[in-house]
Short mmCIF file of C-alpha atoms in Angstrom, two decimals:
data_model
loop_
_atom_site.label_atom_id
_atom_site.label_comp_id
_atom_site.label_asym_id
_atom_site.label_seq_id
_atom_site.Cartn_x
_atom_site.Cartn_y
_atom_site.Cartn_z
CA UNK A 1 -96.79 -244.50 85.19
CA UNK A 2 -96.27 -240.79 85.54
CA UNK A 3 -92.99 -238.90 84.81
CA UNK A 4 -93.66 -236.80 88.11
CA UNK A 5 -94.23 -238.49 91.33
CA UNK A 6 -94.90 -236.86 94.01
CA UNK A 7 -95.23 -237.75 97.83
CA UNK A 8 -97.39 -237.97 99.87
CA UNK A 9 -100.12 -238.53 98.23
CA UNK A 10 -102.57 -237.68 101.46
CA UNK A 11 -101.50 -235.79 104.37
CA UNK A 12 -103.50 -234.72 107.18
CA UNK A 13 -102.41 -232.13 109.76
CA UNK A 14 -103.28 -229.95 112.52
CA UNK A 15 -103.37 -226.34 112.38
CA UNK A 16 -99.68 -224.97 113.06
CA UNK A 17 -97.84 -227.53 112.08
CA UNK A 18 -94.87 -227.76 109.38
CA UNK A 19 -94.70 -230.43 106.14
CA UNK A 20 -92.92 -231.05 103.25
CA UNK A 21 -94.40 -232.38 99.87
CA UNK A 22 -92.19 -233.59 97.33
CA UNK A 23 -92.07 -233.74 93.58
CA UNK A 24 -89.84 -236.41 91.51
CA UNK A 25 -88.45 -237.47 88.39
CA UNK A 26 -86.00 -239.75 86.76
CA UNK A 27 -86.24 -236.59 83.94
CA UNK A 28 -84.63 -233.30 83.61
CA UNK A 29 -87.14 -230.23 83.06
CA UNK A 30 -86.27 -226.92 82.19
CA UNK A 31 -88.37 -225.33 84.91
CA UNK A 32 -91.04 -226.85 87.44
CA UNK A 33 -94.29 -224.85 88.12
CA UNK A 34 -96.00 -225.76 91.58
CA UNK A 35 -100.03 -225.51 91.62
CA UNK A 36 -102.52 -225.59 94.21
CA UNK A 37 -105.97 -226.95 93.06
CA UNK A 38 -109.67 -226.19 95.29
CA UNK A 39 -112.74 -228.92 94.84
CA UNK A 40 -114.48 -227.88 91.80
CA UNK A 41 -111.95 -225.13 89.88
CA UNK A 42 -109.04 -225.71 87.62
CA UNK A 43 -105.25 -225.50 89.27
CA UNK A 44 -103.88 -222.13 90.15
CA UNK A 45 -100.40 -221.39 89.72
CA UNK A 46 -98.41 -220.71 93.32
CA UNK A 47 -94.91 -220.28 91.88
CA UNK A 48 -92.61 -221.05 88.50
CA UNK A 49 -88.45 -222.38 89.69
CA UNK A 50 -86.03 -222.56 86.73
CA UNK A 51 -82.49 -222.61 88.21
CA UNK A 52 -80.97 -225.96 89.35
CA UNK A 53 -81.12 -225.65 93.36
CA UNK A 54 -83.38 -222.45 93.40
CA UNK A 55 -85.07 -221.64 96.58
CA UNK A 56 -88.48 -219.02 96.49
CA UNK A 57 -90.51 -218.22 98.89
CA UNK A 58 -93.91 -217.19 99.36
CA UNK A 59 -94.93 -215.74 102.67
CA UNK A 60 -95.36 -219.36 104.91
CA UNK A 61 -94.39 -221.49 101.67
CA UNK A 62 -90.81 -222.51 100.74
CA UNK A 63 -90.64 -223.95 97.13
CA UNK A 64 -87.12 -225.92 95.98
CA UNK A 65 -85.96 -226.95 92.87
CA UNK A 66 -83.07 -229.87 93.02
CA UNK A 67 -80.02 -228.80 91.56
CA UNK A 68 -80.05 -231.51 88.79
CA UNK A 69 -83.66 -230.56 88.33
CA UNK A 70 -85.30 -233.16 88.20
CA UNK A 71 -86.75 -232.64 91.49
CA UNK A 72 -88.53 -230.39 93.74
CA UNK A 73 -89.89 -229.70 97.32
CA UNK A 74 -92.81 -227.74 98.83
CA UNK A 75 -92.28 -226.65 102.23
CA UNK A 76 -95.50 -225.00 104.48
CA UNK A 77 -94.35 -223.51 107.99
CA UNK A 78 -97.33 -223.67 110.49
CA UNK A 79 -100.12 -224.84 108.13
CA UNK A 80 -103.65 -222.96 108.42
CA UNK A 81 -106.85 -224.66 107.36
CA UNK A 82 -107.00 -222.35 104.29
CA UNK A 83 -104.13 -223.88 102.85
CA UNK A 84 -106.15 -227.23 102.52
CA UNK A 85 -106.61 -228.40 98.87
CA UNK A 86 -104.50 -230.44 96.44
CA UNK A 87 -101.27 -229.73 95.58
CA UNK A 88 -99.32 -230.17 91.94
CA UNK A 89 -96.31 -230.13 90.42
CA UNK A 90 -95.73 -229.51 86.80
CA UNK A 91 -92.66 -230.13 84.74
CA UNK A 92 -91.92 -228.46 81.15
CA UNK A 93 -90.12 -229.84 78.69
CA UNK A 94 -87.10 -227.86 77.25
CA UNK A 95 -89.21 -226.09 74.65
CA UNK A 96 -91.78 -224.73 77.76
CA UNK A 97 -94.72 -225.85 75.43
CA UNK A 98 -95.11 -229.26 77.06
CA UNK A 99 -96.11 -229.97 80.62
CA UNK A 100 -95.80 -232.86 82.51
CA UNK A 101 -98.41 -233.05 85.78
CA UNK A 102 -97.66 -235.38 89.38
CA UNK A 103 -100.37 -237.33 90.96
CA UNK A 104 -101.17 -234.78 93.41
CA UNK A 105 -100.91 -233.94 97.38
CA UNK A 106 -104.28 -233.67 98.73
CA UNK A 107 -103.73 -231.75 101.91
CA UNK A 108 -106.15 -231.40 104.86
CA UNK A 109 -105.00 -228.82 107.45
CA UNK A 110 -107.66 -229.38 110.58
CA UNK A 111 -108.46 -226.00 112.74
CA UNK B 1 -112.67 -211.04 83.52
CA UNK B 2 -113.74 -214.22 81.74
CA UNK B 3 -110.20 -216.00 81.41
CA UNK B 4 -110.92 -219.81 80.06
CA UNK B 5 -114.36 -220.93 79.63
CA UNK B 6 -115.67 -224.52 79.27
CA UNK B 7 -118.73 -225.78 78.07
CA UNK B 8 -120.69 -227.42 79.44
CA UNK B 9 -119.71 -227.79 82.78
CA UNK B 10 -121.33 -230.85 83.22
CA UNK B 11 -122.55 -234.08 80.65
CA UNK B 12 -123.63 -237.58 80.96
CA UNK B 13 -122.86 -239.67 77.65
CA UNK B 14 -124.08 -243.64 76.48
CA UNK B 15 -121.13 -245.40 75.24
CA UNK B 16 -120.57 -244.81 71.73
CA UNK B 17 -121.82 -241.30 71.77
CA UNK B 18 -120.15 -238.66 70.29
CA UNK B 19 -119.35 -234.78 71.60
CA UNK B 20 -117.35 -232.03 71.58
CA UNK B 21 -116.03 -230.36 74.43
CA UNK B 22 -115.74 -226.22 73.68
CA UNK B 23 -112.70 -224.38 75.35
CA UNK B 24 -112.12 -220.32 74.79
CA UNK B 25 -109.94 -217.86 76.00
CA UNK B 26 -110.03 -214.16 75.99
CA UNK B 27 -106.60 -213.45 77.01
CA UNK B 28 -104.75 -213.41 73.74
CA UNK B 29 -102.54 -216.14 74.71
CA UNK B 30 -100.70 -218.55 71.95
CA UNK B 31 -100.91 -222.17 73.14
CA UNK B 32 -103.91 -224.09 74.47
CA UNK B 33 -103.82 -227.87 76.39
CA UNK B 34 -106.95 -230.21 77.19
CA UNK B 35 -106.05 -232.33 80.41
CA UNK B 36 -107.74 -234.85 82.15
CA UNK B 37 -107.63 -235.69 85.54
CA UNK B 38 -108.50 -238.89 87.56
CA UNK B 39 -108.60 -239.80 91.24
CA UNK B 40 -104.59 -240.20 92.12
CA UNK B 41 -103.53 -239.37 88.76
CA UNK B 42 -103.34 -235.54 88.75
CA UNK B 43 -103.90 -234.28 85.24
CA UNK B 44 -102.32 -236.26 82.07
CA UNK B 45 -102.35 -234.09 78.65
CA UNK B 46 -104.52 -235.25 76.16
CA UNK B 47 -103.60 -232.73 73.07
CA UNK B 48 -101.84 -229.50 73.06
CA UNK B 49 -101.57 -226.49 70.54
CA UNK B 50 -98.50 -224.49 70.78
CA UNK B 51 -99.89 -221.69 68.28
CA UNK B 52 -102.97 -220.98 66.39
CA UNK B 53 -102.95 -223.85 63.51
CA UNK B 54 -101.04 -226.39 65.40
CA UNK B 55 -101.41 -229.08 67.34
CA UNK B 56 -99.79 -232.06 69.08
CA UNK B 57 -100.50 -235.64 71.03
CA UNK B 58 -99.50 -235.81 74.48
CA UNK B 59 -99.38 -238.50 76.71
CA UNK B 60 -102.92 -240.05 76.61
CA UNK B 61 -104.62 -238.57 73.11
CA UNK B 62 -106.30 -242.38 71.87
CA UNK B 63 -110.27 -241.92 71.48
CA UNK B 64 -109.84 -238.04 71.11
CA UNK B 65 -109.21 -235.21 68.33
CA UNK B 66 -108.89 -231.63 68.52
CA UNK B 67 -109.76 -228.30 66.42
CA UNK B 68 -107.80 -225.56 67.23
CA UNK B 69 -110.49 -223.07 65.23
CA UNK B 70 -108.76 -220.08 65.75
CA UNK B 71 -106.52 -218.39 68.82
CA UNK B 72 -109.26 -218.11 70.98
CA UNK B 73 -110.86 -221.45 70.55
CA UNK B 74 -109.54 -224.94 71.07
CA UNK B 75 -112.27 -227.72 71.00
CA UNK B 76 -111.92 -231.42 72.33
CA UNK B 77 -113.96 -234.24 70.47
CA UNK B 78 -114.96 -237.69 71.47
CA UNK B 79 -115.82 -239.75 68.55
CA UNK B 80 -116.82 -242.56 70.40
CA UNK B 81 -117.06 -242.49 74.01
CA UNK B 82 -116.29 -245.02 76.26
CA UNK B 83 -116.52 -245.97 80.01
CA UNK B 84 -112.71 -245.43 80.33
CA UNK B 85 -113.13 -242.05 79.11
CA UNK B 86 -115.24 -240.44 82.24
CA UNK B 87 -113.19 -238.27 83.89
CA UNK B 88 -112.65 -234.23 84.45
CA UNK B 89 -111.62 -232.50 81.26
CA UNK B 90 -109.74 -229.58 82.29
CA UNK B 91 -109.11 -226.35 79.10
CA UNK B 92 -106.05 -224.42 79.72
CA UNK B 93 -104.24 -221.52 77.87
CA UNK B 94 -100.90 -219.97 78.24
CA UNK B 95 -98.75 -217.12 76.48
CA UNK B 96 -95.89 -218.56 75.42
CA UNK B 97 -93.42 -215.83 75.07
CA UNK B 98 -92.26 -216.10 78.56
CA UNK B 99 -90.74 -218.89 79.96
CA UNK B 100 -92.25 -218.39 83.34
CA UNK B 101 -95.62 -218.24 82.19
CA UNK B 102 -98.33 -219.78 84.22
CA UNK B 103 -100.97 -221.90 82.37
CA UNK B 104 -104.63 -220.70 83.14
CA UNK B 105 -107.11 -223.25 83.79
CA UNK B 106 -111.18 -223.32 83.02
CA UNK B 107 -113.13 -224.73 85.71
CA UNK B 108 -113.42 -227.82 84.03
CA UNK B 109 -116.29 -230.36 82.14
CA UNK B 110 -117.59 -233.60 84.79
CA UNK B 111 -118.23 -236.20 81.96
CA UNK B 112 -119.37 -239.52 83.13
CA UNK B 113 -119.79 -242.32 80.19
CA UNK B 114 -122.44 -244.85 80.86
#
């Protein structure tokens, strides 16, 4: 079992449309990284949320952290096909030097 | 602009084989992880090294060892490999200093067992 879960696991939309994936924990982390992954490359880093119930945004992507946080949400407002790929949360333990991966969204965004 | 670099990218193994997986980094940064990741399971840490002559289990690290050689270098080593163990081994290094840090990822070794 994983200490992140995250849901969905699959999701498959149509260009323009809005979705939510969602990152949780029966744990507390001291900050929650989000990372988008592309076939055949290592994760990529999209954004870093540290205060309980912290809300960043970046351009069509809305990232949340849960106010007890141990949870998280990434929000995408009218999807494009070039933000297909697989989506990651990470959580770090109080010392930062410890991460702590979800199973992955794997998002397909059809044109 | 070299960042993290694996080698090799790819290797095919008989159970019971041994290897090492290389990892370096030319970006000065304090701790290096090894990950794996398999189909639904994201990436689980194997080892990590918070500084230059340390290092640490995480979650899965039975069947492996690591060398951290020097800051630059952090190397991955299957003593005796085994079907379980084919997966994607993914290198990544990160400067600790700041909280917010992001870790940066090689592009990752394919290593199937047989």
């Amino acid at each position: 079992t994983q200490l992140l879960e995250q849901s969905p696991q699959f999701l498959s939309i149509q260009e323009g449309e809005n979705l939510t994936v969602y990152c949780n924990s029966s744990s507390v982390f001291s900050s929650l990284q989000w990372y988008r992954q592309e076939p055949g490359e290592g994760p990529v880093l999209l954004v870093t949320v540290v205060t309980g119930g912290e809300v960043k945004k970046l351009k069509r992507l809305t990232f949340q952290f849960g106010d007890a946080r141990k949870d998280s949400s990434l929000h995408i407002t009218a999807a494009q096909p070039g933000d297909t790929g697989l989506y990651l949360c990470a959580g770090a333990e109080s010392n930062f030097n410890k991460f702590y991966f979800g199973s992955g969204t794997k998002l397909n965004v059809k044109p | 602009n070299a960042g993290v670099t694996q080698t090799p990218k790819f290797q095919v193994l008989k159970t019971g084989q041994s290897m090492t997986l290389q990892c370096a980094q030319d970006m000065n940064h304090n701790s290096m992880y090894w990950y794996r990741q398999d189909p639904g399971m994201g990436l689980r840490l194997i080892y990590y090294s918070a500084s230059e002559g340390t290092t640490d289990k995480g979650e899965v690290p039975n069947g492996y060892n690591v060398s951290r050689l020097n800051k630059r270098e952090f190397s991955l080593r299957l003593e005796s490999a085994a079907p379980s163990q084919t997966s994607v081994y993914f290198c990544a290094s990160r400067d600790r200093q700041a909280f917010n840090q992001p870790q940066h990822f090689g592009d990752g070794t394919r290593l199937s067992i047989l």
